[in-house]
Amino acid sequence: LKNKTILFTNADASRKLPPKTAVLLVNGGIAPHKNHPRYWNNLSLYYSTFKRLGAEQIRVLNSDGLSSAPDGNRRAFLGMFSFSDSNLKNSDIDLDGDGRPDVDGDSSKRSLLVALEELGSKLTPDAHVVIFITDHGQLRRRADGTRRAALMLWGDEISGEELNAAVKKFIPPAVNLTLVASQCYAGLFLEEFDRPNTTTIAASGHGPVWSNQEYNVFPYYFAQSLLGKDIATGVPIAAPAAKPAPASNPTLDELFAIAFHYAVKNDHLPEWP
């Protein structure tokens, strides 16, 4: 991540997540030739952002985890297509450039369910959980002909219905949960969530998401708002046209509502978050 220094030195120091906020970051990746550089960049950006904002714990599931095998593309043609086997590389497990590994495991379905169970077992009712997802999303058709969306994981997939059942099972119902989904068809995927005390944020409605090849567009601006600074330059950003959060101790919903409106305002592509 080229701009990690800005994230740590120039972020608005007054912006903090509420106490007892735990974060789970997921990049499914699917398979080496499908795992494009922007997914790792999104993961790195959000790890650095939530670390800077004081998350009490951050757990990261990325493609093949700690394996040394090649698991992603060095670059992608048009941000969507791989070139050849010689283009593959092993993803860096240091997400913020401090020399320490930050990835906890792979992003298989099993690992995701285990992570949710372990996370939920340590939460108190006044805790907050944020789940950020970056990867591919694909459409599936039910037996009755209606469409549903699947989140692609490492060699696997999970439906919105399945993930909803998992968070209802493992995350205590009193805990506030926020899901930020940046895969294609994210809105359709999140429509299957009915867990109480849950806020869902989708980078797109029922269609594809877009990128600038380095990052997905919506999550880039969403993170920029959370930091209060332009990620590329470190210059303070203008407040979005939404009710500002209190000067001190803003709630997670207030921080994320402002970030959502800012990202929508700056997302110039046909995503309809």
C-alpha atoms as an extended CHARMM CRD file, in Angstrom:
* protein
*
       273  EXT
         1         1  LEU       CA              0.0000000000        0.0000000000        0.0000000000  PROA      1               0.0000000000
         2         2  LYS       CA              1.7150000000        3.1540000000       -1.2200000000  PROA      2               0.0000000000
         3         3  ASN       CA              0.0000000000        5.5140000000        1.1980000000  PROA      3               0.0000000000
         4         4  LYS       CA              0.3050000000        3.7090000000        4.5310000000  PROA      4               0.0000000000
         5         5  THR       CA              2.4540000000        6.5390000000        5.9540000000  PROA      5               0.0000000000
         6         6  ILE       CA             -0.3180000000        9.0480000000        5.3640000000  PROA      6               0.0000000000
         7         7  LEU       CA             -2.8330000000        6.7720000000        7.0580000000  PROA      7               0.0000000000
         8         8  PHE       CA             -0.8350000000        6.7210000000       10.2620000000  PROA      8               0.0000000000
         9         9  THR       CA              0.6790000000       10.1930000000       10.4170000000  PROA      9               0.0000000000
        10        10  ASN       CA             -1.9650000000       12.4130000000        8.8520000000  PROA      10              0.0000000000
        11        11  ALA       CA             -5.2720000000       10.8550000000        9.8730000000  PROA      11              0.0000000000
        12        12  ASP       CA             -7.5780000000       12.9570000000       12.0190000000  PROA      12              0.0000000000
        13        13  ALA       CA             -6.5010000000       12.0430000000       15.5500000000  PROA      13              0.0000000000
        14        14  SER       CA             -9.9270000000       12.9700000000       16.9560000000  PROA      14              0.0000000000
        15        15  ARG       CA            -11.6320000000       10.1620000000       15.0280000000  PROA      15              0.0000000000
        16        16  LYS       CA            -11.9000000000        7.0080000000       17.0740000000  PROA      16              0.0000000000
        17        17  LEU       CA            -14.0430000000        3.8980000000       17.0140000000  PROA      17              0.0000000000
        18        18  PRO       CA            -16.1660000000        3.3520000000       20.1170000000  PROA      18              0.0000000000
        19        19  PRO       CA            -14.6080000000        1.1860000000       22.8330000000  PROA      19              0.0000000000
        20        20  LYS       CA            -14.9310000000       -2.5840000000       22.4560000000  PROA      20              0.0000000000
        21        21  THR       CA            -15.0100000000       -2.5110000000       18.6630000000  PROA      21              0.0000000000
        22        22  ALA       CA            -13.8390000000       -5.7320000000       17.0120000000  PROA      22              0.0000000000
        23        23  VAL       CA            -13.2040000000       -5.9780000000       13.2650000000  PROA      23              0.0000000000
        24        24  LEU       CA            -13.2300000000       -8.9530000000       10.9140000000  PROA      24              0.0000000000
        25        25  LEU       CA            -11.7530000000       -8.3610000000        7.4350000000  PROA      25              0.0000000000
        26        26  VAL       CA            -12.3740000000      -10.8920000000        4.6660000000  PROA      26              0.0000000000
        27        27  ASN       CA            -10.9110000000      -11.2100000000        1.1750000000  PROA      27              0.0000000000
        28        28  GLY       CA            -12.2100000000      -14.4000000000       -0.4020000000  PROA      28              0.0000000000
        29        29  GLY       CA            -10.0840000000      -14.2990000000       -3.5460000000  PROA      29              0.0000000000
        30        30  ILE       CA            -11.6290000000      -17.4620000000       -5.1030000000  PROA      30              0.0000000000
        31        31  ALA       CA             -8.3800000000      -18.7200000000       -6.6960000000  PROA      31              0.0000000000
        32        32  PRO       CA             -4.9570000000      -17.3020000000       -7.7050000000  PROA      32              0.0000000000
        33        33  HSD       CA             -5.9310000000      -16.0580000000      -11.1720000000  PROA      33              0.0000000000
        34        34  LYS       CA             -9.1330000000      -14.4840000000       -9.8020000000  PROA      34              0.0000000000
        35        35  ASN       CA             -7.5140000000      -12.7520000000       -6.8270000000  PROA      35              0.0000000000
        36        36  HSD       CA             -6.7270000000       -9.3120000000       -8.2380000000  PROA      36              0.0000000000
        37        37  PRO       CA             -4.3650000000       -6.7660000000       -6.6180000000  PROA      37              0.0000000000
        38        38  ARG       CA             -7.1690000000       -4.3920000000       -5.6600000000  PROA      38              0.0000000000
        39        39  TYR       CA             -8.5640000000       -6.9260000000       -3.1880000000  PROA      39              0.0000000000
        40        40  TRP       CA             -5.3250000000       -7.0020000000       -1.2060000000  PROA      40              0.0000000000
        41        41  ASN       CA             -5.1700000000       -3.2030000000       -1.4670000000  PROA      41              0.0000000000
        42        42  ASN       CA             -8.7170000000       -2.9270000000       -0.0850000000  PROA      42              0.0000000000
        43        43  LEU       CA             -7.7790000000       -5.2770000000        2.7500000000  PROA      43              0.0000000000
        44        44  SER       CA             -4.6240000000       -3.3280000000        3.5500000000  PROA      44              0.0000000000
        45        45  LEU       CA             -6.4880000000       -0.0250000000        3.4490000000  PROA      45              0.0000000000
        46        46  TYR       CA             -9.1430000000       -1.2170000000        5.8810000000  PROA      46              0.0000000000
        47        47  TYR       CA             -6.6830000000       -2.9100000000        8.2020000000  PROA      47              0.0000000000
        48        48  SER       CA             -4.6560000000        0.3180000000        8.3810000000  PROA      48              0.0000000000
        49        49  THR       CA             -7.7760000000        2.4490000000        8.7670000000  PROA      49              0.0000000000
        50        50  PHE       CA             -9.3330000000        0.4550000000       11.5990000000  PROA      50              0.0000000000
        51        51  LYS       CA             -5.9850000000        0.1110000000       13.3470000000  PROA      51              0.0000000000
        52        52  ARG       CA             -5.5420000000        3.8770000000       13.1330000000  PROA      52              0.0000000000
        53        53  LEU       CA             -9.0510000000        4.4090000000       14.5200000000  PROA      53              0.0000000000
        54        54  GLY       CA             -8.3490000000        2.2560000000       17.5560000000  PROA      54              0.0000000000
        55        55  ALA       CA            -10.1120000000       -1.0430000000       16.9510000000  PROA      55              0.0000000000
        56        56  GLU       CA             -9.4870000000       -3.2490000000       19.9770000000  PROA      56              0.0000000000
        57        57  GLN       CA             -9.0530000000       -6.3540000000       17.8440000000  PROA      57              0.0000000000
        58        58  ILE       CA             -8.7460000000       -6.9670000000       14.1190000000  PROA      58              0.0000000000
        59        59  ARG       CA             -8.9100000000      -10.4230000000       12.5830000000  PROA      59              0.0000000000
        60        60  VAL       CA             -7.9680000000      -10.9150000000        8.9210000000  PROA      60              0.0000000000
        61        61  LEU       CA             -8.9030000000      -13.7690000000        6.5940000000  PROA      61              0.0000000000
        62        62  ASN       CA             -7.1430000000      -13.4480000000        3.2380000000  PROA      62              0.0000000000
        63        63  SER       CA             -7.2590000000      -15.8970000000        0.3020000000  PROA      63              0.0000000000
        64        64  ASP       CA             -4.9840000000      -18.8450000000        1.2010000000  PROA      64              0.0000000000
        65        65  GLY       CA             -3.8890000000      -17.3620000000        4.5200000000  PROA      65              0.0000000000
        66        66  LEU       CA             -0.3210000000      -18.0380000000        5.6260000000  PROA      66              0.0000000000
        67        67  SER       CA              0.5260000000      -20.3860000000        2.7690000000  PROA      67              0.0000000000
        68        68  SER       CA              3.6620000000      -19.5140000000        0.7930000000  PROA      68              0.0000000000
        69        69  ALA       CA              2.0890000000      -20.6490000000       -2.4920000000  PROA      69              0.0000000000
        70        70  PRO       CA              1.2090000000      -18.0410000000       -5.1360000000  PROA      70              0.0000000000
        71        71  ASP       CA             -2.3550000000      -16.8850000000       -4.4540000000  PROA      71              0.0000000000
        72        72  GLY       CA             -2.9040000000      -13.7310000000       -6.4990000000  PROA      72              0.0000000000
        73        73  ASN       CA             -2.0950000000      -11.6500000000       -9.5540000000  PROA      73              0.0000000000
        74        74  ARG       CA              0.7250000000       -9.1300000000       -9.6680000000  PROA      74              0.0000000000
        75        75  ARG       CA             -1.4380000000       -7.0760000000      -11.9770000000  PROA      75              0.0000000000
        76        76  ALA       CA             -4.7230000000       -7.5730000000      -13.7860000000  PROA      76              0.0000000000
        77        77  PHE       CA             -5.6790000000       -6.5960000000      -17.3300000000  PROA      77              0.0000000000
        78        78  LEU       CA             -8.4640000000       -3.9820000000      -17.0520000000  PROA      78              0.0000000000
        79        79  GLY       CA             -8.5530000000       -4.8820000000      -13.3680000000  PROA      79              0.0000000000
        80        80  MET       CA            -10.4800000000       -8.0520000000      -14.2130000000  PROA      80              0.0000000000
        81        81  PHE       CA             -8.3280000000      -10.5830000000      -16.0730000000  PROA      81              0.0000000000
        82        82  SER       CA             -5.1510000000      -12.4740000000      -15.2600000000  PROA      82              0.0000000000
        83        83  PHE       CA             -2.2410000000      -12.7760000000      -17.6710000000  PROA      83              0.0000000000
        84        84  SER       CA             -0.4170000000      -16.0620000000      -17.0460000000  PROA      84              0.0000000000
        85        85  ASP       CA              1.0860000000      -18.2140000000      -14.3030000000  PROA      85              0.0000000000
        86        86  SER       CA              4.2040000000      -16.0390000000      -14.3860000000  PROA      86              0.0000000000
        87        87  ASN       CA              1.9890000000      -13.1470000000      -13.2700000000  PROA      87              0.0000000000
        88        88  LEU       CA              1.1140000000      -14.8740000000       -9.9820000000  PROA      88              0.0000000000
        89        89  LYS       CA              2.6250000000      -13.9880000000       -6.6100000000  PROA      89              0.0000000000
        90        90  ASN       CA              2.2110000000      -14.8000000000       -2.9430000000  PROA      90              0.0000000000
        91        91  SER       CA              0.2220000000      -12.1410000000       -1.0860000000  PROA      91              0.0000000000
        92        92  ASP       CA              2.0650000000      -10.1780000000        1.5810000000  PROA      92              0.0000000000
        93        93  ILE       CA              0.7830000000      -11.0420000000        5.0630000000  PROA      93              0.0000000000
        94        94  ASP       CA              2.0530000000       -7.6920000000        6.4180000000  PROA      94              0.0000000000
        95        95  LEU       CA             -0.8350000000       -5.3460000000        5.6500000000  PROA      95              0.0000000000
        96        96  ASP       CA              0.4490000000       -2.1180000000        7.1710000000  PROA      96              0.0000000000
        97        97  GLY       CA              4.1790000000       -2.2120000000        6.4670000000  PROA      97              0.0000000000
        98        98  ASP       CA              5.3530000000       -2.5370000000       10.0600000000  PROA      98              0.0000000000
        99        99  GLY       CA              7.2150000000       -5.8000000000        9.4550000000  PROA      99              0.0000000000
       100       100  ARG       CA              4.7790000000       -7.9600000000       11.4150000000  PROA      100             0.0000000000
       101       101  PRO       CA              2.2570000000      -10.4420000000        9.9600000000  PROA      101             0.0000000000
       102       102  ASP       CA             -1.3500000000       -9.2910000000       10.1040000000  PROA      102             0.0000000000
       103       103  VAL       CA             -3.1760000000      -12.1340000000        8.3360000000  PROA      103             0.0000000000
       104       104  ASP       CA             -4.6800000000      -14.7190000000       10.6960000000  PROA      104             0.0000000000
       105       105  GLY       CA             -5.8510000000      -17.3770000000        8.2810000000  PROA      105             0.0000000000
       106       106  ASP       CA             -7.3670000000      -18.3130000000        4.9590000000  PROA      106             0.0000000000
       107       107  SER       CA            -10.7680000000      -17.1820000000        3.7360000000  PROA      107             0.0000000000
       108       108  SER       CA            -12.3970000000      -20.5510000000        3.2590000000  PROA      108             0.0000000000
       109       109  LYS       CA            -15.9690000000      -20.9880000000        4.4170000000  PROA      109             0.0000000000
       110       110  ARG       CA            -14.8240000000      -23.1240000000        7.3290000000  PROA      110             0.0000000000
       111       111  SER       CA            -12.3240000000      -20.4730000000        8.4850000000  PROA      111             0.0000000000
       112       112  LEU       CA            -14.9560000000      -17.7510000000        8.2570000000  PROA      112             0.0000000000
       113       113  LEU       CA            -17.3790000000      -19.7020000000       10.4290000000  PROA      113             0.0000000000
       114       114  VAL       CA            -14.6530000000      -20.5390000000       12.9480000000  PROA      114             0.0000000000
       115       115  ALA       CA            -13.6100000000      -16.8720000000       13.0960000000  PROA      115             0.0000000000
       116       116  LEU       CA            -17.1850000000      -15.7950000000       13.7950000000  PROA      116             0.0000000000
       117       117  GLU       CA            -17.5700000000      -18.4130000000       16.5250000000  PROA      117             0.0000000000
       118       118  GLU       CA            -14.2960000000      -17.4520000000       18.2140000000  PROA      118             0.0000000000
       119       119  LEU       CA            -15.0720000000      -13.7510000000       17.9250000000  PROA      119             0.0000000000
       120       120  GLY       CA            -18.5660000000      -14.1340000000       19.3320000000  PROA      120             0.0000000000
       121       121  SER       CA            -17.3750000000      -16.1330000000       22.3230000000  PROA      121             0.0000000000
       122       122  LYS       CA            -15.3360000000      -13.1550000000       23.5660000000  PROA      122             0.0000000000
       123       123  LEU       CA            -17.8920000000      -10.3680000000       23.1500000000  PROA      123             0.0000000000
       124       124  THR       CA            -19.8080000000       -8.5520000000       25.8530000000  PROA      124             0.0000000000
       125       125  PRO       CA            -23.3080000000       -7.1510000000       25.1140000000  PROA      125             0.0000000000
       126       126  ASP       CA            -21.9410000000       -3.5870000000       24.7840000000  PROA      126             0.0000000000
       127       127  ALA       CA            -19.4250000000       -4.5570000000       22.1040000000  PROA      127             0.0000000000
       128       128  HSD       CA            -19.4430000000       -3.5840000000       18.4330000000  PROA      128             0.0000000000
       129       129  VAL       CA            -18.4730000000       -5.8120000000       15.5120000000  PROA      129             0.0000000000
       130       130  VAL       CA            -17.5560000000       -4.5880000000       12.0350000000  PROA      130             0.0000000000
       131       131  ILE       CA            -17.2050000000       -7.0380000000        9.1450000000  PROA      131             0.0000000000
       132       132  PHE       CA            -15.6600000000       -5.7300000000        5.9250000000  PROA      132             0.0000000000
       133       133  ILE       CA            -15.8350000000       -7.9390000000        2.8280000000  PROA      133             0.0000000000
       134       134  THR       CA            -13.8940000000       -7.5070000000       -0.4110000000  PROA      134             0.0000000000
       135       135  ASP       CA            -13.8990000000      -10.0170000000       -3.2550000000  PROA      135             0.0000000000
       136       136  HSD       CA            -16.0780000000      -11.3150000000       -6.0620000000  PROA      136             0.0000000000
       137       137  GLY       CA            -19.8110000000      -11.7280000000       -5.7940000000  PROA      137             0.0000000000
       138       138  GLN       CA            -21.7570000000      -13.9140000000       -8.1830000000  PROA      138             0.0000000000
       139       139  LEU       CA            -25.4030000000      -14.5140000000       -8.9860000000  PROA      139             0.0000000000
       140       140  ARG       CA            -27.1290000000      -17.7940000000       -8.2840000000  PROA      140             0.0000000000
       141       141  ARG       CA            -30.6270000000      -18.9390000000       -9.1740000000  PROA      141             0.0000000000
       142       142  ARG       CA            -32.9730000000      -20.6060000000       -6.7060000000  PROA      142             0.0000000000
       143       143  ALA       CA            -35.1870000000      -23.5360000000       -7.6260000000  PROA      143             0.0000000000
       144       144  ASP       CA            -38.1460000000      -21.1540000000       -7.9630000000  PROA      144             0.0000000000
       145       145  GLY       CA            -36.2470000000      -19.0730000000      -10.5190000000  PROA      145             0.0000000000
       146       146  THR       CA            -35.5010000000      -16.0550000000       -8.2890000000  PROA      146             0.0000000000
       147       147  ARG       CA            -31.9940000000      -14.6600000000       -8.0330000000  PROA      147             0.0000000000
       148       148  ARG       CA            -29.7320000000      -14.6660000000       -5.0210000000  PROA      148             0.0000000000
       149       149  ALA       CA            -26.1420000000      -13.5290000000       -4.5310000000  PROA      149             0.0000000000
       150       150  ALA       CA            -23.1640000000      -15.5430000000       -3.3170000000  PROA      150             0.0000000000
       151       151  LEU       CA            -19.9730000000      -14.2160000000       -1.7730000000  PROA      151             0.0000000000
       152       152  MET       CA            -17.0300000000      -16.0620000000       -3.2640000000  PROA      152             0.0000000000
       153       153  LEU       CA            -14.5010000000      -17.3810000000       -0.7640000000  PROA      153             0.0000000000
       154       154  TRP       CA            -11.2150000000      -19.2180000000       -1.2310000000  PROA      154             0.0000000000
       155       155  GLY       CA            -12.2660000000      -22.2380000000       -3.2780000000  PROA      155             0.0000000000
       156       156  ASP       CA            -15.7690000000      -21.9210000000       -1.8500000000  PROA      156             0.0000000000
       157       157  GLU       CA            -18.7660000000      -19.6280000000       -1.5170000000  PROA      157             0.0000000000
       158       158  ILE       CA            -21.3890000000      -18.5730000000        1.0050000000  PROA      158             0.0000000000
       159       159  SER       CA            -24.8580000000      -17.1280000000        0.4780000000  PROA      159             0.0000000000
       160       160  GLY       CA            -26.2880000000      -14.1520000000        2.3170000000  PROA      160             0.0000000000
       161       161  GLU       CA            -28.7400000000      -16.4950000000        4.0040000000  PROA      161             0.0000000000
       162       162  GLU       CA            -25.9020000000      -18.7090000000        5.2670000000  PROA      162             0.0000000000
       163       163  LEU       CA            -23.8330000000      -15.7930000000        6.5600000000  PROA      163             0.0000000000
       164       164  ASN       CA            -26.8930000000      -14.2990000000        8.2290000000  PROA      164             0.0000000000
       165       165  ALA       CA            -27.5390000000      -17.6170000000        9.9840000000  PROA      165             0.0000000000
       166       166  ALA       CA            -23.9030000000      -17.7530000000       11.1100000000  PROA      166             0.0000000000
       167       167  VAL       CA            -23.8200000000      -14.2690000000       12.6140000000  PROA      167             0.0000000000
       168       168  LYS       CA            -27.1620000000      -14.9100000000       14.3230000000  PROA      168             0.0000000000
       169       169  LYS       CA            -25.7410000000      -18.1160000000       15.7750000000  PROA      169             0.0000000000
       170       170  PHE       CA            -22.3350000000      -16.8590000000       16.8830000000  PROA      170             0.0000000000
       171       171  ILE       CA            -22.6370000000      -13.0990000000       17.5470000000  PROA      171             0.0000000000
       172       172  PRO       CA            -24.7610000000      -12.3690000000       20.6560000000  PROA      172             0.0000000000
       173       173  PRO       CA            -28.0060000000      -10.6160000000       19.6210000000  PROA      173             0.0000000000
       174       174  ALA       CA            -27.3740000000       -7.5710000000       21.8280000000  PROA      174             0.0000000000
       175       175  VAL       CA            -24.0620000000       -6.8300000000       20.0860000000  PROA      175             0.0000000000
       176       176  ASN       CA            -24.2280000000       -4.1490000000       17.4050000000  PROA      176             0.0000000000
       177       177  LEU       CA            -23.0280000000       -5.5560000000       14.0880000000  PROA      177             0.0000000000
       178       178  THR       CA            -22.1400000000       -3.6030000000       10.9400000000  PROA      178             0.0000000000
       179       179  LEU       CA            -21.4150000000       -5.3230000000        7.6290000000  PROA      179             0.0000000000
       180       180  VAL       CA            -19.7120000000       -3.4010000000        4.8250000000  PROA      180             0.0000000000
       181       181  ALA       CA            -19.8720000000       -5.4840000000        1.6470000000  PROA      181             0.0000000000
       182       182  SER       CA            -17.9510000000       -4.3370000000       -1.4330000000  PROA      182             0.0000000000
       183       183  GLN       CA            -18.3970000000       -7.2930000000       -3.7730000000  PROA      183             0.0000000000
       184       184  CYS       CA            -20.6190000000       -7.3780000000       -6.8710000000  PROA      184             0.0000000000
       185       185  TYR       CA            -24.3280000000       -7.7850000000       -6.0610000000  PROA      185             0.0000000000
       186       186  ALA       CA            -23.6270000000       -6.7660000000       -2.4560000000  PROA      186             0.0000000000
       187       187  GLY       CA            -27.0690000000       -5.2470000000       -1.9930000000  PROA      187             0.0000000000
       188       188  LEU       CA            -28.8040000000       -8.4130000000       -3.1320000000  PROA      188             0.0000000000
       189       189  PHE       CA            -26.5110000000      -10.4240000000       -0.8390000000  PROA      189             0.0000000000
       190       190  LEU       CA            -27.3280000000       -8.2760000000        2.1900000000  PROA      190             0.0000000000
       191       191  GLU       CA            -31.0800000000       -8.3820000000        1.5740000000  PROA      191             0.0000000000
       192       192  GLU       CA            -31.0230000000      -11.8350000000        3.1710000000  PROA      192             0.0000000000
       193       193  PHE       CA            -29.9640000000      -10.4310000000        6.5520000000  PROA      193             0.0000000000
       194       194  ASP       CA            -32.5790000000      -10.1530000000        9.2780000000  PROA      194             0.0000000000
       195       195  ARG       CA            -30.3970000000      -10.2890000000       12.4040000000  PROA      195             0.0000000000
       196       196  PRO       CA            -31.4220000000       -7.6410000000       14.9710000000  PROA      196             0.0000000000
       197       197  ASN       CA            -29.0340000000       -4.8030000000       15.8390000000  PROA      197             0.0000000000
       198       198  THR       CA            -27.4350000000       -5.0750000000       12.4120000000  PROA      198             0.0000000000
       199       199  THR       CA            -26.5270000000       -2.3310000000        9.9440000000  PROA      199             0.0000000000
       200       200  THR       CA            -25.7160000000       -3.3890000000        6.3850000000  PROA      200             0.0000000000
       201       201  ILE       CA            -23.8440000000       -1.2320000000        3.8670000000  PROA      201             0.0000000000
       202       202  ALA       CA            -23.5250000000       -2.3180000000        0.2430000000  PROA      202             0.0000000000
       203       203  ALA       CA            -21.1380000000       -0.8800000000       -2.3330000000  PROA      203             0.0000000000
       204       204  SER       CA            -23.6710000000       -1.7450000000       -5.0380000000  PROA      204             0.0000000000
       205       205  GLY       CA            -27.3170000000       -2.6900000000       -5.3050000000  PROA      205             0.0000000000
       206       206  HSD       CA            -28.1330000000       -5.5720000000       -7.6330000000  PROA      206             0.0000000000
       207       207  GLY       CA            -25.2460000000       -5.0420000000      -10.0350000000  PROA      207             0.0000000000
       208       208  PRO       CA            -21.4580000000       -5.0400000000      -10.3450000000  PROA      208             0.0000000000
       209       209  VAL       CA            -18.9970000000       -2.9100000000       -8.4140000000  PROA      209             0.0000000000
       210       210  TRP       CA            -16.3010000000       -0.8000000000      -10.0180000000  PROA      210             0.0000000000
       211       211  SER       CA            -12.6630000000       -0.0990000000       -9.3300000000  PROA      211             0.0000000000
       212       212  ASN       CA             -9.8680000000        2.1890000000      -10.4140000000  PROA      212             0.0000000000
       213       213  GLN       CA             -7.7800000000       -1.0170000000      -10.6940000000  PROA      213             0.0000000000
       214       214  GLU       CA             -5.9360000000       -0.1560000000       -7.4520000000  PROA      214             0.0000000000
       215       215  TYR       CA             -8.9900000000       -0.0450000000       -5.1530000000  PROA      215             0.0000000000
       216       216  ASN       CA            -12.7150000000       -0.5680000000       -5.3230000000  PROA      216             0.0000000000
       217       217  VAL       CA            -14.2600000000        2.8760000000       -5.6470000000  PROA      217             0.0000000000
       218       218  PHE       CA            -16.9190000000        2.9140000000       -2.9080000000  PROA      218             0.0000000000
       219       219  PRO       CA            -14.8030000000        1.4010000000       -0.0900000000  PROA      219             0.0000000000
       220       220  TYR       CA            -11.9400000000        3.7600000000       -0.9870000000  PROA      220             0.0000000000
       221       221  TYR       CA            -14.0840000000        6.8320000000       -0.3270000000  PROA      221             0.0000000000
       222       222  PHE       CA            -15.7640000000        5.2060000000        2.6620000000  PROA      222             0.0000000000
       223       223  ALA       CA            -12.3610000000        4.6900000000        4.3190000000  PROA      223             0.0000000000
       224       224  GLN       CA            -11.2960000000        8.2060000000        3.3290000000  PROA      224             0.0000000000
       225       225  SER       CA            -14.2510000000        9.6360000000        5.2230000000  PROA      225             0.0000000000
       226       226  LEU       CA            -13.4750000000        7.5180000000        8.2980000000  PROA      226             0.0000000000
       227       227  LEU       CA             -9.9330000000        8.9090000000        8.3000000000  PROA      227             0.0000000000
       228       228  GLY       CA            -11.0340000000       12.4920000000        7.5890000000  PROA      228             0.0000000000
       229       229  LYS       CA             -8.1510000000       12.9560000000        5.1360000000  PROA      229             0.0000000000
       230       230  ASP       CA             -7.5490000000       12.4370000000        1.4490000000  PROA      230             0.0000000000
       231       231  ILE       CA             -5.7990000000        9.0610000000        1.3500000000  PROA      231             0.0000000000
       232       232  ALA       CA             -3.4610000000       10.0440000000       -1.4800000000  PROA      232             0.0000000000
       233       233  THR       CA             -2.4370000000       13.4940000000       -0.2040000000  PROA      233             0.0000000000
       234       234  GLY       CA             -3.2640000000       13.6830000000        3.4990000000  PROA      234             0.0000000000
       235       235  VAL       CA             -5.2680000000       16.8930000000        2.9670000000  PROA      235             0.0000000000
       236       236  PRO       CA             -8.3690000000       17.2060000000        5.1870000000  PROA      236             0.0000000000
       237       237  ILE       CA            -11.5770000000       16.4260000000        3.3010000000  PROA      237             0.0000000000
       238       238  ALA       CA            -14.7400000000       18.4960000000        3.2480000000  PROA      238             0.0000000000
       239       239  ALA       CA            -17.5510000000       17.2350000000        5.4430000000  PROA      239             0.0000000000
       240       240  PRO       CA            -20.2770000000       15.3840000000        3.5080000000  PROA      240             0.0000000000
       241       241  ALA       CA            -23.7970000000       16.7280000000        3.2240000000  PROA      241             0.0000000000
       242       242  ALA       CA            -25.0000000000       14.7690000000        6.2420000000  PROA      242             0.0000000000
       243       243  LYS       CA            -25.5540000000       15.6300000000        9.8690000000  PROA      243             0.0000000000
       244       244  PRO       CA            -22.0680000000       15.7290000000       11.4310000000  PROA      244             0.0000000000
       245       245  ALA       CA            -21.1890000000       13.4560000000       14.2980000000  PROA      245             0.0000000000
       246       246  PRO       CA            -20.6350000000       14.9940000000       17.7450000000  PROA      246             0.0000000000
       247       247  ALA       CA            -17.2070000000       16.4860000000       18.2920000000  PROA      247             0.0000000000
       248       248  SER       CA            -16.3970000000       13.7960000000       20.8280000000  PROA      248             0.0000000000
       249       249  ASN       CA            -17.4260000000       10.1810000000       21.3050000000  PROA      249             0.0000000000
       250       250  PRO       CA            -19.4380000000        9.7180000000       18.0860000000  PROA      250             0.0000000000
       251       251  THR       CA            -21.3080000000        6.4660000000       17.8290000000  PROA      251             0.0000000000
       252       252  LEU       CA            -20.2680000000        3.8760000000       15.2790000000  PROA      252             0.0000000000
       253       253  ASP       CA            -23.5230000000        4.4340000000       13.3750000000  PROA      253             0.0000000000
       254       254  GLU       CA            -22.8070000000        8.1810000000       13.2080000000  PROA      254             0.0000000000
       255       255  LEU       CA            -19.2960000000        7.6390000000       11.8820000000  PROA      255             0.0000000000
       256       256  PHE       CA            -20.4840000000        5.1230000000        9.3170000000  PROA      256             0.0000000000
       257       257  ALA       CA            -23.5200000000        7.1600000000        8.2360000000  PROA      257             0.0000000000
       258       258  ILE       CA            -21.2620000000       10.0990000000        7.4390000000  PROA      258             0.0000000000
       259       259  ALA       CA            -18.8340000000        7.7890000000        5.6270000000  PROA      259             0.0000000000
       260       260  PHE       CA            -21.6820000000        6.2890000000        3.6090000000  PROA      260             0.0000000000
       261       261  HSD       CA            -23.0020000000        9.6600000000        2.4670000000  PROA      261             0.0000000000
       262       262  TYR       CA            -19.4990000000       10.8420000000        1.6230000000  PROA      262             0.0000000000
       263       263  ALA       CA            -18.7720000000        7.7150000000       -0.4100000000  PROA      263             0.0000000000
       264       264  VAL       CA            -22.0990000000        7.9490000000       -2.2570000000  PROA      264             0.0000000000
       265       265  LYS       CA            -21.4290000000       11.6130000000       -3.0730000000  PROA      265             0.0000000000
       266       266  ASN       CA            -17.9760000000       10.8500000000       -4.4740000000  PROA      266             0.0000000000
       267       267  ASP       CA            -18.7480000000        7.5310000000       -6.1750000000  PROA      267             0.0000000000
       268       268  HSD       CA            -19.0180000000        8.6170000000       -9.7960000000  PROA      268             0.0000000000
       269       269  LEU       CA            -19.7390000000        5.1580000000      -11.2220000000  PROA      269             0.0000000000
       270       270  PRO       CA            -23.0600000000        3.3200000000      -11.7330000000  PROA      270             0.0000000000
       271       271  GLU       CA            -23.0290000000        1.2840000000       -8.5120000000  PROA      271             0.0000000000
       272       272  TRP       CA            -25.9940000000        2.7120000000       -6.5650000000  PROA      272             0.0000000000
       273       273  PRO       CA            -24.6730000000        1.8820000000       -3.0510000000  PROA      273             0.0000000000
